[in-house]
Amino acid sequence: SLLRLKDLEVAELGDSDVHVKMLAAPINPADINMIQGTYAILSPLPAVGGNEGVGEVLEVGRRVASLKPGDRVIPAGAGLGTWRTQGVFPEEMLLKVPSDIPVLCAATLSVNPCTAYRMLADFETLAPGDSVIQNAANSGVGQAVIQIAKASGIKTINVVRDRPDLPKLVERLMALGADHVVTEEMLRKPEMKDIFKSIPKPRLALNCVGGKSTTDMLRHLQPKGTVVTYGGMAKQPVMVPVSAFIFRDLRLRGFWMTQWRKDHAQDQEGLASMMDAVCQLIRRGQLTAPACTEVPLQDYKAALEASVKPFTSSKQILLL
């Protein structure tokens, strides 16, 4: 195993530093990819795993203006190394979050809901009544897309892999506000036409699978629709029939939350308005944390194993 639990001294608190007691941190697919060395950002080794999580400020350096002891904080960018009980970080690497949102929501705030929010906002101008289609709809991003879309009056067609407990999963996604849940096989069936009697064909498709799943999904897009790829769980290329380009002028785009944060580093307003919008949805009960399994840090090995099992619909969260 590449991962070990180690006891380290907490670094000295510099003038611009913040001493944080970590509370909870999820295990996301990108965290695993970073450890495997297949991700676009790799931390110099030895490194602490984890890109996301929530902590409480214990103490601040004398130049720190934006944070005080007792504040809740999350990472401002990727690569913070959140799988630890405490750490000392420069002030600019942390974002304050409201203390009135649940710990699990805060711990899973900076990656999946923000990704869902941006993809719904940045590629197509969607109005209430419009629809989007997405695969891996039971993923963390998928669950957030369903809820954020629902809050804006946008219909969702949610594609999942067939599995033994399919009815249970369908029920859970419908309870989150999904309009339709279909299996990948169903995408190829003529019955798909029935769905579009009650809702318009989607203008936006969100893809984190690749391969056949994407090809089957984009057949249902409106002309000039956009496919946004933000992951590749099937580890297969996105295949697009030439006719989809010529006769329907489909657009293929990509999205990476880390890049968005880099591109908007100077855009404090843009970041604040996204965080406010997401926190508002959480406060109103319109956006919940994904289905979570809470695991004490000592049991990190079991949590990592569980996080790469097929058909898991629950996110492993390390309690620190």
PDB file of C-alpha atoms in Angstrom:
ATOM      1  CA  SER A   1       0.000   0.000   0.000  1.00  0.00           C
ATOM      2  CA  LEU A   2       1.219   3.485  -0.865  1.00  0.00           C
ATOM      3  CA  LEU A   3      -0.556   5.015   2.126  1.00  0.00           C
ATOM      4  CA  ARG A   4       0.487   4.973   5.767  1.00  0.00           C
ATOM      5  CA  LEU A   5      -0.809   6.713   8.870  1.00  0.00           C
ATOM      6  CA  LYS A   6       1.994   8.769  10.430  1.00  0.00           C
ATOM      7  CA  ASP A   7       2.367  10.991  13.484  1.00  0.00           C
ATOM      8  CA  LEU A   8       4.001  14.297  12.605  1.00  0.00           C
ATOM      9  CA  GLU A   9       4.818  17.461  14.522  1.00  0.00           C
ATOM     10  CA  VAL A  10       2.489  20.345  13.645  1.00  0.00           C
ATOM     11  CA  ALA A  11       4.484  23.108  11.933  1.00  0.00           C
ATOM     12  CA  GLU A  12       5.226  26.462  13.582  1.00  0.00           C
ATOM     13  CA  LEU A  13       2.494  29.065  13.087  1.00  0.00           C
ATOM     14  CA  GLY A  14       3.830  31.824  10.816  1.00  0.00           C
ATOM     15  CA  ASP A  15       2.395  35.366  10.735  1.00  0.00           C
ATOM     16  CA  SER A  16       0.148  34.595   7.750  1.00  0.00           C
ATOM     17  CA  ASP A  17      -0.672  31.016   8.756  1.00  0.00           C
ATOM     18  CA  VAL A  18      -3.764  29.360  10.149  1.00  0.00           C
ATOM     19  CA  HIS A  19      -3.735  26.331  12.475  1.00  0.00           C
ATOM     20  CA  VAL A  20      -6.665  24.099  11.534  1.00  0.00           C
ATOM     21  CA  LYS A  21      -8.180  21.088  13.256  1.00  0.00           C
ATOM     22  CA  MET A  22      -9.624  18.954  10.435  1.00  0.00           C
ATOM     23  CA  LEU A  23     -13.122  17.563  11.064  1.00  0.00           C
ATOM     24  CA  ALA A  24     -14.046  15.470   8.014  1.00  0.00           C
ATOM     25  CA  ALA A  25     -12.648  14.762   4.538  1.00  0.00           C
ATOM     26  CA  PRO A  26     -14.086  12.647   1.702  1.00  0.00           C
ATOM     27  CA  ILE A  27     -12.326  10.173  -0.582  1.00  0.00           C
ATOM     28  CA  ASN A  28     -13.022  11.311  -4.169  1.00  0.00           C
ATOM     29  CA  PRO A  29     -12.046   9.574  -7.443  1.00  0.00           C
ATOM     30  CA  ALA A  30      -9.539  12.380  -8.147  1.00  0.00           C
ATOM     31  CA  ASP A  31      -7.801  11.684  -4.810  1.00  0.00           C
ATOM     32  CA  ILE A  32      -7.305   8.058  -5.859  1.00  0.00           C
ATOM     33  CA  ASN A  33      -6.077   9.131  -9.332  1.00  0.00           C
ATOM     34  CA  MET A  34      -3.539  11.467  -7.683  1.00  0.00           C
ATOM     35  CA  ILE A  35      -2.202   8.606  -5.553  1.00  0.00           C
ATOM     36  CA  GLN A  36      -2.037   6.361  -8.650  1.00  0.00           C
ATOM     37  CA  GLY A  37      -0.133   9.102 -10.476  1.00  0.00           C
ATOM     38  CA  THR A  38      -2.720   9.365 -13.280  1.00  0.00           C
ATOM     39  CA  TYR A  39      -4.002  12.859 -12.457  1.00  0.00           C
ATOM     40  CA  ALA A  40      -3.001  16.190 -13.982  1.00  0.00           C
ATOM     41  CA  ILE A  41      -1.746  17.500 -10.640  1.00  0.00           C
ATOM     42  CA  LEU A  42       0.669  15.463  -8.549  1.00  0.00           C
ATOM     43  CA  SER A  43       1.990  16.604  -5.182  1.00  0.00           C
ATOM     44  CA  PRO A  44       5.722  16.313  -4.496  1.00  0.00           C
ATOM     45  CA  LEU A  45       6.237  13.227  -2.320  1.00  0.00           C
ATOM     46  CA  PRO A  46       5.948  12.472   0.545  1.00  0.00           C
ATOM     47  CA  ALA A  47       2.489  14.041   0.475  1.00  0.00           C
ATOM     48  CA  VAL A  48      -0.727  14.005   2.470  1.00  0.00           C
ATOM     49  CA  GLY A  49      -3.715  12.694   0.488  1.00  0.00           C
ATOM     50  CA  GLY A  50      -7.071  14.380   0.101  1.00  0.00           C
ATOM     51  CA  ASN A  51      -8.129  17.500  -1.812  1.00  0.00           C
ATOM     52  CA  GLU A  52     -11.325  18.306   0.027  1.00  0.00           C
ATOM     53  CA  GLY A  53     -12.656  18.537   3.560  1.00  0.00           C
ATOM     54  CA  VAL A  54     -13.697  20.872   6.361  1.00  0.00           C
ATOM     55  CA  GLY A  55     -11.822  22.019   9.438  1.00  0.00           C
ATOM     56  CA  GLU A  56     -12.102  24.388  12.361  1.00  0.00           C
ATOM     57  CA  VAL A  57      -9.639  27.232  12.938  1.00  0.00           C
ATOM     58  CA  LEU A  58      -7.761  26.811  16.238  1.00  0.00           C
ATOM     59  CA  GLU A  59      -5.339  29.704  16.007  1.00  0.00           C
ATOM     60  CA  VAL A  60      -4.266  32.372  13.491  1.00  0.00           C
ATOM     61  CA  GLY A  61      -0.988  34.210  12.837  1.00  0.00           C
ATOM     62  CA  ARG A  62      -0.895  37.920  13.694  1.00  0.00           C
ATOM     63  CA  ARG A  63      -1.273  39.071  10.065  1.00  0.00           C
ATOM     64  CA  VAL A  64      -4.332  36.923   9.341  1.00  0.00           C
ATOM     65  CA  ALA A  65      -7.345  39.182   8.798  1.00  0.00           C
ATOM     66  CA  SER A  66     -10.062  37.031   7.182  1.00  0.00           C
ATOM     67  CA  LEU A  67     -10.208  34.186   9.727  1.00  0.00           C
ATOM     68  CA  LYS A  68     -10.472  33.785  13.499  1.00  0.00           C
ATOM     69  CA  PRO A  69     -10.504  30.828  15.915  1.00  0.00           C
ATOM     70  CA  GLY A  70     -13.781  28.904  15.697  1.00  0.00           C
ATOM     71  CA  ASP A  71     -14.316  29.643  11.990  1.00  0.00           C
ATOM     72  CA  ARG A  72     -15.046  26.733   9.645  1.00  0.00           C
ATOM     73  CA  VAL A  73     -12.757  26.452   6.608  1.00  0.00           C
ATOM     74  CA  ILE A  74     -12.411  24.406   3.422  1.00  0.00           C
ATOM     75  CA  PRO A  75      -9.511  24.284   0.906  1.00  0.00           C
ATOM     76  CA  ALA A  76      -9.402  27.146  -1.603  1.00  0.00           C
ATOM     77  CA  GLY A  77      -7.773  24.891  -4.230  1.00  0.00           C
ATOM     78  CA  ALA A  78      -6.604  21.327  -4.887  1.00  0.00           C
ATOM     79  CA  GLY A  79      -3.642  19.597  -3.265  1.00  0.00           C
ATOM     80  CA  LEU A  80      -4.090  20.789   0.334  1.00  0.00           C
ATOM     81  CA  GLY A  81      -3.764  17.286   1.805  1.00  0.00           C
ATOM     82  CA  THR A  82      -6.913  17.039   3.915  1.00  0.00           C
ATOM     83  CA  TRP A  83      -6.513  13.489   5.249  1.00  0.00           C
ATOM     84  CA  ARG A  84      -4.940  14.638   8.527  1.00  0.00           C
ATOM     85  CA  THR A  85      -6.115  15.566  12.003  1.00  0.00           C
ATOM     86  CA  GLN A  86      -4.570  19.039  11.961  1.00  0.00           C
ATOM     87  CA  GLY A  87      -2.367  21.265   9.860  1.00  0.00           C
ATOM     88  CA  VAL A  88      -0.904  24.728   9.493  1.00  0.00           C
ATOM     89  CA  PHE A  89      -1.751  26.386   6.183  1.00  0.00           C
ATOM     90  CA  PRO A  90      -1.206  29.828   4.627  1.00  0.00           C
ATOM     91  CA  GLU A  91      -4.368  31.953   4.926  1.00  0.00           C
ATOM     92  CA  GLU A  92      -4.850  32.187   1.140  1.00  0.00           C
ATOM     93  CA  MET A  93      -5.160  28.392   0.866  1.00  0.00           C
ATOM     94  CA  LEU A  94      -8.375  28.416   2.920  1.00  0.00           C
ATOM     95  CA  LEU A  95     -11.939  29.617   2.349  1.00  0.00           C
ATOM     96  CA  LYS A  96     -14.284  30.438   5.195  1.00  0.00           C
ATOM     97  CA  VAL A  97     -17.623  28.597   5.104  1.00  0.00           C
ATOM     98  CA  PRO A  98     -20.728  29.347   7.162  1.00  0.00           C
ATOM     99  CA  SER A  99     -20.828  27.438  10.470  1.00  0.00           C
ATOM    100  CA  ASP A 100     -24.559  26.790  10.116  1.00  0.00           C
ATOM    101  CA  ILE A 101     -24.238  24.232   7.321  1.00  0.00           C
ATOM    102  CA  PRO A 102     -23.867  20.542   8.313  1.00  0.00           C
ATOM    103  CA  VAL A 103     -20.308  19.176   8.604  1.00  0.00           C
ATOM    104  CA  LEU A 104     -20.802  16.555   5.866  1.00  0.00           C
ATOM    105  CA  CYS A 105     -22.161  19.211   3.489  1.00  0.00           C
ATOM    106  CA  ALA A 106     -19.167  21.454   4.197  1.00  0.00           C
ATOM    107  CA  ALA A 107     -16.721  18.536   3.831  1.00  0.00           C
ATOM    108  CA  THR A 108     -18.084  17.734   0.356  1.00  0.00           C
ATOM    109  CA  LEU A 109     -18.708  21.323  -0.764  1.00  0.00           C
ATOM    110  CA  SER A 110     -15.704  22.424  -2.768  1.00  0.00           C
ATOM    111  CA  VAL A 111     -15.538  19.752  -5.498  1.00  0.00           C
ATOM    112  CA  ASN A 112     -18.806  18.027  -6.480  1.00  0.00           C
ATOM    113  CA  PRO A 113     -21.513  20.681  -5.905  1.00  0.00           C
ATOM    114  CA  CYS A 114     -19.286  23.402  -7.389  1.00  0.00           C
ATOM    115  CA  THR A 115     -18.594  21.216 -10.442  1.00  0.00           C
ATOM    116  CA  ALA A 116     -22.339  20.580 -10.856  1.00  0.00           C
ATOM    117  CA  TYR A 117     -23.146  24.275 -10.381  1.00  0.00           C
ATOM    118  CA  ARG A 118     -20.618  25.463 -12.970  1.00  0.00           C
ATOM    119  CA  MET A 119     -21.533  22.864 -15.586  1.00  0.00           C
ATOM    120  CA  LEU A 120     -25.212  23.788 -15.336  1.00  0.00           C
ATOM    121  CA  ALA A 121     -24.392  27.510 -15.572  1.00  0.00           C
ATOM    122  CA  ASP A 122     -21.452  27.899 -17.942  1.00  0.00           C
ATOM    123  CA  PHE A 123     -22.156  25.957 -21.148  1.00  0.00           C
ATOM    124  CA  GLU A 124     -25.796  26.391 -22.117  1.00  0.00           C
ATOM    125  CA  THR A 125     -28.285  29.039 -21.042  1.00  0.00           C
ATOM    126  CA  LEU A 126     -30.903  26.848 -19.414  1.00  0.00           C
ATOM    127  CA  ALA A 127     -34.364  28.095 -18.509  1.00  0.00           C
ATOM    128  CA  PRO A 128     -36.989  26.458 -16.285  1.00  0.00           C
ATOM    129  CA  GLY A 129     -38.570  23.574 -18.224  1.00  0.00           C
ATOM    130  CA  ASP A 130     -35.359  22.800 -20.168  1.00  0.00           C
ATOM    131  CA  SER A 131     -33.712  19.431 -19.614  1.00  0.00           C
ATOM    132  CA  VAL A 132     -30.224  17.979 -19.122  1.00  0.00           C
ATOM    133  CA  ILE A 133     -29.051  14.387 -19.428  1.00  0.00           C
ATOM    134  CA  GLN A 134     -26.167  12.927 -17.392  1.00  0.00           C
ATOM    135  CA  ASN A 135     -24.466   9.573 -16.896  1.00  0.00           C
ATOM    136  CA  ALA A 136     -23.124   8.198 -13.573  1.00  0.00           C
ATOM    137  CA  ALA A 137     -26.087  10.039 -12.086  1.00  0.00           C
ATOM    138  CA  ASN A 138     -25.508   8.375  -8.706  1.00  0.00           C
ATOM    139  CA  SER A 139     -22.023   9.922  -8.357  1.00  0.00           C
ATOM    140  CA  GLY A 140     -21.394  12.851  -6.029  1.00  0.00           C
ATOM    141  CA  VAL A 141     -21.587  15.304  -8.936  1.00  0.00           C
ATOM    142  CA  GLY A 142     -24.631  13.482 -10.337  1.00  0.00           C
ATOM    143  CA  GLN A 143     -26.553  13.805  -7.073  1.00  0.00           C
ATOM    144  CA  ALA A 144     -25.688  17.523  -6.904  1.00  0.00           C
ATOM    145  CA  VAL A 145     -26.750  18.083 -10.550  1.00  0.00           C
ATOM    146  CA  ILE A 146     -30.158  16.533  -9.823  1.00  0.00           C
ATOM    147  CA  GLN A 147     -30.755  18.815  -6.827  1.00  0.00           C
ATOM    148  CA  ILE A 148     -29.367  22.068  -8.271  1.00  0.00           C
ATOM    149  CA  ALA A 149     -31.306  21.526 -11.518  1.00  0.00           C
ATOM    150  CA  LYS A 150     -34.491  20.769  -9.576  1.00  0.00           C
ATOM    151  CA  ALA A 151     -34.108  23.998  -7.564  1.00  0.00           C
ATOM    152  CA  SER A 152     -33.882  25.935 -10.873  1.00  0.00           C
ATOM    153  CA  GLY A 153     -36.839  24.142 -12.501  1.00  0.00           C
ATOM    154  CA  ILE A 154     -34.606  22.210 -14.927  1.00  0.00           C
ATOM    155  CA  LYS A 155     -35.570  18.609 -15.716  1.00  0.00           C
ATOM    156  CA  THR A 156     -32.986  15.817 -15.422  1.00  0.00           C
ATOM    157  CA  ILE A 157     -32.653  12.530 -17.301  1.00  0.00           C
ATOM    158  CA  ASN A 158     -30.309  10.416 -15.234  1.00  0.00           C
ATOM    159  CA  VAL A 159     -28.394   7.467 -16.626  1.00  0.00           C
ATOM    160  CA  VAL A 160     -27.046   4.752 -14.305  1.00  0.00           C
ATOM    161  CA  ARG A 161     -25.545   1.309 -14.843  1.00  0.00           C
ATOM    162  CA  ASP A 162     -27.863  -1.635 -14.363  1.00  0.00           C
ATOM    163  CA  ARG A 163     -27.237  -3.323 -10.997  1.00  0.00           C
ATOM    164  CA  PRO A 164     -28.801  -5.793  -8.566  1.00  0.00           C
ATOM    165  CA  ASP A 165     -30.397  -3.096  -6.361  1.00  0.00           C
ATOM    166  CA  LEU A 166     -31.551  -0.875  -9.242  1.00  0.00           C
ATOM    167  CA  PRO A 167     -35.081  -0.147  -7.887  1.00  0.00           C
ATOM    168  CA  LYS A 168     -33.551   1.101  -4.629  1.00  0.00           C
ATOM    169  CA  LEU A 169     -31.162   3.419  -6.477  1.00  0.00           C
ATOM    170  CA  VAL A 170     -33.950   4.719  -8.751  1.00  0.00           C
ATOM    171  CA  GLU A 171     -36.044   5.475  -5.678  1.00  0.00           C
ATOM    172  CA  ARG A 172     -33.180   7.339  -4.008  1.00  0.00           C
ATOM    173  CA  LEU A 173     -32.484   9.506  -7.078  1.00  0.00           C
ATOM    174  CA  MET A 174     -36.194  10.241  -7.569  1.00  0.00           C
ATOM    175  CA  ALA A 175     -36.352  11.316  -3.910  1.00  0.00           C
ATOM    176  CA  LEU A 176     -33.524  13.799  -4.646  1.00  0.00           C
ATOM    177  CA  GLY A 177     -35.654  15.269  -7.451  1.00  0.00           C
ATOM    178  CA  ALA A 178     -34.666  13.258 -10.542  1.00  0.00           C
ATOM    179  CA  ASP A 179     -37.326  13.460 -13.274  1.00  0.00           C
ATOM    180  CA  HIS A 180     -36.263  10.269 -15.071  1.00  0.00           C
ATOM    181  CA  VAL A 181     -33.791   7.522 -14.207  1.00  0.00           C
ATOM    182  CA  VAL A 182     -32.783   5.142 -17.009  1.00  0.00           C
ATOM    183  CA  THR A 183     -30.143   2.452 -17.429  1.00  0.00           C
ATOM    184  CA  GLU A 184     -27.464   2.626 -20.113  1.00  0.00           C
ATOM    185  CA  GLU A 185     -29.282  -0.192 -21.975  1.00  0.00           C
ATOM    186  CA  MET A 186     -32.512   1.811 -22.033  1.00  0.00           C
ATOM    187  CA  LEU A 187     -30.759   4.677 -23.825  1.00  0.00           C
ATOM    188  CA  ARG A 188     -30.663   2.483 -26.935  1.00  0.00           C
ATOM    189  CA  LYS A 189     -34.331   1.438 -26.762  1.00  0.00           C
ATOM    190  CA  PRO A 190     -37.171   3.030 -28.781  1.00  0.00           C
ATOM    191  CA  GLU A 191     -39.052   3.611 -25.479  1.00  0.00           C
ATOM    192  CA  MET A 192     -36.761   6.592 -24.867  1.00  0.00           C
ATOM    193  CA  LYS A 193     -39.148   8.468 -27.187  1.00  0.00           C
ATOM    194  CA  ASP A 194     -41.819   8.248 -24.490  1.00  0.00           C
ATOM    195  CA  ILE A 195     -39.740  10.352 -22.119  1.00  0.00           C
ATOM    196  CA  PHE A 196     -39.635  13.179 -24.653  1.00  0.00           C
ATOM    197  CA  LYS A 197     -43.410  13.352 -24.857  1.00  0.00           C
ATOM    198  CA  SER A 198     -43.426  15.075 -21.474  1.00  0.00           C
ATOM    199  CA  ILE A 199     -40.109  16.960 -21.504  1.00  0.00           C
ATOM    200  CA  PRO A 200     -38.012  18.595 -24.241  1.00  0.00           C
ATOM    201  CA  LYS A 201     -34.886  16.912 -25.546  1.00  0.00           C
ATOM    202  CA  PRO A 202     -31.844  18.019 -23.557  1.00  0.00           C
ATOM    203  CA  ARG A 203     -29.559  20.843 -24.710  1.00  0.00           C
ATOM    204  CA  LEU A 204     -26.815  19.731 -22.322  1.00  0.00           C
ATOM    205  CA  ALA A 205     -25.256  16.321 -21.625  1.00  0.00           C
ATOM    206  CA  LEU A 206     -22.862  15.834 -18.699  1.00  0.00           C
ATOM    207  CA  ASN A 207     -20.410  12.970 -19.135  1.00  0.00           C
ATOM    208  CA  CYS A 208     -18.040  11.437 -16.616  1.00  0.00           C
ATOM    209  CA  VAL A 209     -17.972   7.948 -18.101  1.00  0.00           C
ATOM    210  CA  GLY A 210     -16.843   7.982 -21.753  1.00  0.00           C
ATOM    211  CA  GLY A 211     -17.072   5.140 -24.257  1.00  0.00           C
ATOM    212  CA  LYS A 212     -20.432   3.759 -25.360  1.00  0.00           C
ATOM    213  CA  SER A 213     -22.311   5.531 -22.569  1.00  0.00           C
ATOM    214  CA  THR A 214     -21.473   8.952 -24.012  1.00  0.00           C
ATOM    215  CA  THR A 215     -22.246   7.981 -27.609  1.00  0.00           C
ATOM    216  CA  ASP A 216     -25.662   6.648 -26.581  1.00  0.00           C
ATOM    217  CA  MET A 217     -26.387   9.733 -24.502  1.00  0.00           C
ATOM    218  CA  LEU A 218     -25.549  12.270 -27.206  1.00  0.00           C
ATOM    219  CA  ARG A 219     -28.023  10.663 -29.633  1.00  0.00           C
ATOM    220  CA  HIS A 220     -30.771  12.250 -27.539  1.00  0.00           C
ATOM    221  CA  LEU A 221     -29.384  15.801 -27.559  1.00  0.00           C
ATOM    222  CA  GLN A 222     -31.065  18.656 -29.395  1.00  0.00           C
ATOM    223  CA  PRO A 223     -29.282  20.072 -32.461  1.00  0.00           C
ATOM    224  CA  LYS A 224     -26.451  22.424 -31.381  1.00  0.00           C
ATOM    225  CA  GLY A 225     -26.490  20.798 -27.939  1.00  0.00           C
ATOM    226  CA  THR A 226     -23.335  20.539 -25.807  1.00  0.00           C
ATOM    227  CA  VAL A 227     -21.655  17.495 -24.287  1.00  0.00           C
ATOM    228  CA  VAL A 228     -19.465  18.440 -21.317  1.00  0.00           C
ATOM    229  CA  THR A 229     -16.948  15.792 -20.240  1.00  0.00           C
ATOM    230  CA  TYR A 230     -15.628  16.078 -16.686  1.00  0.00           C
ATOM    231  CA  GLY A 231     -14.489  12.506 -15.994  1.00  0.00           C
ATOM    232  CA  GLY A 232     -13.715   9.210 -17.684  1.00  0.00           C
ATOM    233  CA  MET A 233     -14.742   6.377 -15.398  1.00  0.00           C
ATOM    234  CA  ALA A 234     -14.868   3.830 -18.270  1.00  0.00           C
ATOM    235  CA  LYS A 235     -11.290   4.822 -19.263  1.00  0.00           C
ATOM    236  CA  GLN A 236     -12.494   4.858 -22.885  1.00  0.00           C
ATOM    237  CA  PRO A 237     -12.480   7.693 -25.421  1.00  0.00           C
ATOM    238  CA  VAL A 238     -15.584   9.694 -26.269  1.00  0.00           C
ATOM    239  CA  MET A 239     -16.833   8.436 -29.640  1.00  0.00           C
ATOM    240  CA  VAL A 240     -18.998  10.749 -31.724  1.00  0.00           C
ATOM    241  CA  PRO A 241     -20.640   9.768 -35.010  1.00  0.00           C
ATOM    242  CA  VAL A 242     -19.648  12.161 -37.801  1.00  0.00           C
ATOM    243  CA  SER A 243     -23.355  12.755 -38.530  1.00  0.00           C
ATOM    244  CA  ALA A 244     -23.784  14.228 -35.038  1.00  0.00           C
ATOM    245  CA  PHE A 245     -21.274  16.937 -35.957  1.00  0.00           C
ATOM    246  CA  ILE A 246     -22.468  17.601 -39.494  1.00  0.00           C
ATOM    247  CA  PHE A 247     -26.237  17.329 -39.219  1.00  0.00           C
ATOM    248  CA  ARG A 248     -26.706  18.336 -35.591  1.00  0.00           C
ATOM    249  CA  ASP A 249     -23.665  20.548 -34.982  1.00  0.00           C
ATOM    250  CA  LEU A 250     -23.092  19.145 -31.497  1.00  0.00           C
ATOM    251  CA  ARG A 251     -20.423  20.822 -29.333  1.00  0.00           C
ATOM    252  CA  LEU A 252     -17.934  18.835 -27.282  1.00  0.00           C
ATOM    253  CA  ARG A 253     -16.461  20.631 -24.286  1.00  0.00           C
ATOM    254  CA  GLY A 254     -14.531  19.746 -21.176  1.00  0.00           C
ATOM    255  CA  PHE A 255     -14.653  20.909 -17.571  1.00  0.00           C
ATOM    256  CA  TRP A 256     -12.178  20.656 -14.680  1.00  0.00           C
ATOM    257  CA  MET A 257     -13.015  22.442 -11.432  1.00  0.00           C
ATOM    258  CA  THR A 258      -9.327  22.903 -10.539  1.00  0.00           C
ATOM    259  CA  GLN A 259      -8.777  24.796 -13.801  1.00  0.00           C
ATOM    260  CA  TRP A 260     -11.869  26.937 -13.240  1.00  0.00           C
ATOM    261  CA  ARG A 261     -10.475  27.977  -9.842  1.00  0.00           C
ATOM    262  CA  LYS A 262      -7.111  28.841 -11.427  1.00  0.00           C
ATOM    263  CA  ASP A 263      -8.772  30.843 -14.200  1.00  0.00           C
ATOM    264  CA  HIS A 264     -10.897  32.719 -11.654  1.00  0.00           C
ATOM    265  CA  ALA A 265      -8.214  33.295  -9.026  1.00  0.00           C
ATOM    266  CA  GLN A 266      -8.673  37.084  -9.374  1.00  0.00           C
ATOM    267  CA  ASP A 267     -12.457  36.847  -9.627  1.00  0.00           C
ATOM    268  CA  GLN A 268     -13.341  36.946  -5.916  1.00  0.00           C
ATOM    269  CA  GLU A 269     -16.925  37.967  -6.727  1.00  0.00           C
ATOM    270  CA  GLY A 270     -17.500  35.005  -9.046  1.00  0.00           C
ATOM    271  CA  LEU A 271     -16.207  32.597  -6.410  1.00  0.00           C
ATOM    272  CA  ALA A 272     -18.207  34.228  -3.615  1.00  0.00           C
ATOM    273  CA  SER A 273     -21.440  34.232  -5.615  1.00  0.00           C
ATOM    274  CA  MET A 274     -21.048  30.505  -6.401  1.00  0.00           C
ATOM    275  CA  MET A 275     -20.281  29.628  -2.768  1.00  0.00           C
ATOM    276  CA  ASP A 276     -23.222  31.757  -1.567  1.00  0.00           C
ATOM    277  CA  ALA A 277     -25.596  30.151  -4.063  1.00  0.00           C
ATOM    278  CA  VAL A 278     -24.515  26.635  -3.057  1.00  0.00           C
ATOM    279  CA  CYS A 279     -24.692  27.413   0.686  1.00  0.00           C
ATOM    280  CA  GLN A 280     -28.153  28.942   0.217  1.00  0.00           C
ATOM    281  CA  LEU A 281     -29.369  25.736  -1.453  1.00  0.00           C
ATOM    282  CA  ILE A 282     -27.952  23.720   1.463  1.00  0.00           C
ATOM    283  CA  ARG A 283     -29.626  25.989   4.039  1.00  0.00           C
ATOM    284  CA  ARG A 284     -32.977  25.688   2.279  1.00  0.00           C
ATOM    285  CA  GLY A 285     -32.690  21.903   2.255  1.00  0.00           C
ATOM    286  CA  GLN A 286     -32.541  21.858  -1.552  1.00  0.00           C
ATOM    287  CA  LEU A 287     -29.005  20.424  -1.648  1.00  0.00           C
ATOM    288  CA  THR A 288     -27.848  17.664   0.685  1.00  0.00           C
ATOM    289  CA  ALA A 289     -24.488  15.936   1.100  1.00  0.00           C
ATOM    290  CA  PRO A 290     -24.162  12.870  -1.145  1.00  0.00           C
ATOM    291  CA  ALA A 291     -24.938   9.494   0.425  1.00  0.00           C
ATOM    292  CA  CYS A 292     -22.008   9.097   2.836  1.00  0.00           C
ATOM    293  CA  THR A 293     -20.357   6.383   4.906  1.00  0.00           C
ATOM    294  CA  GLU A 294     -18.450   7.891   7.835  1.00  0.00           C
ATOM    295  CA  VAL A 295     -15.191   6.141   8.676  1.00  0.00           C
ATOM    296  CA  PRO A 296     -12.709   6.962  11.479  1.00  0.00           C
ATOM    297  CA  LEU A 297      -9.232   7.866  10.151  1.00  0.00           C
ATOM    298  CA  GLN A 298      -7.695   4.686  11.673  1.00  0.00           C
ATOM    299  CA  ASP A 299      -9.834   2.625   9.278  1.00  0.00           C
ATOM    300  CA  TYR A 300      -8.589   4.503   6.197  1.00  0.00           C
ATOM    301  CA  LYS A 301      -7.585   1.235   4.455  1.00  0.00           C
ATOM    302  CA  ALA A 302     -11.141  -0.111   4.567  1.00  0.00           C
ATOM    303  CA  ALA A 303     -12.457   3.272   3.384  1.00  0.00           C
ATOM    304  CA  LEU A 304     -10.064   3.318   0.401  1.00  0.00           C
ATOM    305  CA  GLU A 305     -11.034  -0.239  -0.560  1.00  0.00           C
ATOM    306  CA  ALA A 306     -14.726   0.622  -0.325  1.00  0.00           C
ATOM    307  CA  SER A 307     -14.244   3.766  -2.428  1.00  0.00           C
ATOM    308  CA  VAL A 308     -12.983   1.806  -5.469  1.00  0.00           C
ATOM    309  CA  LYS A 309     -15.599  -0.991  -5.307  1.00  0.00           C
ATOM    310  CA  PRO A 310     -17.930  -1.090  -8.324  1.00  0.00           C
ATOM    311  CA  PHE A 311     -21.540   0.115  -7.929  1.00  0.00           C
ATOM    312  CA  THR A 312     -20.899   2.030  -4.711  1.00  0.00           C
ATOM    313  CA  SER A 313     -23.382   4.830  -4.322  1.00  0.00           C
ATOM    314  CA  SER A 314     -21.946   6.025  -1.031  1.00  0.00           C
ATOM    315  CA  LYS A 315     -19.022   8.392  -0.581  1.00  0.00           C
ATOM    316  CA  GLN A 316     -16.474   7.407   2.058  1.00  0.00           C
ATOM    317  CA  ILE A 317     -15.848  10.263   4.497  1.00  0.00           C
ATOM    318  CA  LEU A 318     -12.887  10.149   6.874  1.00  0.00           C
ATOM    319  CA  LEU A 319     -13.738  11.508  10.323  1.00  0.00           C
ATOM    320  CA  LEU A 320     -10.692  13.255  11.705  1.00  0.00           C
TER     321      LEU A 320
END
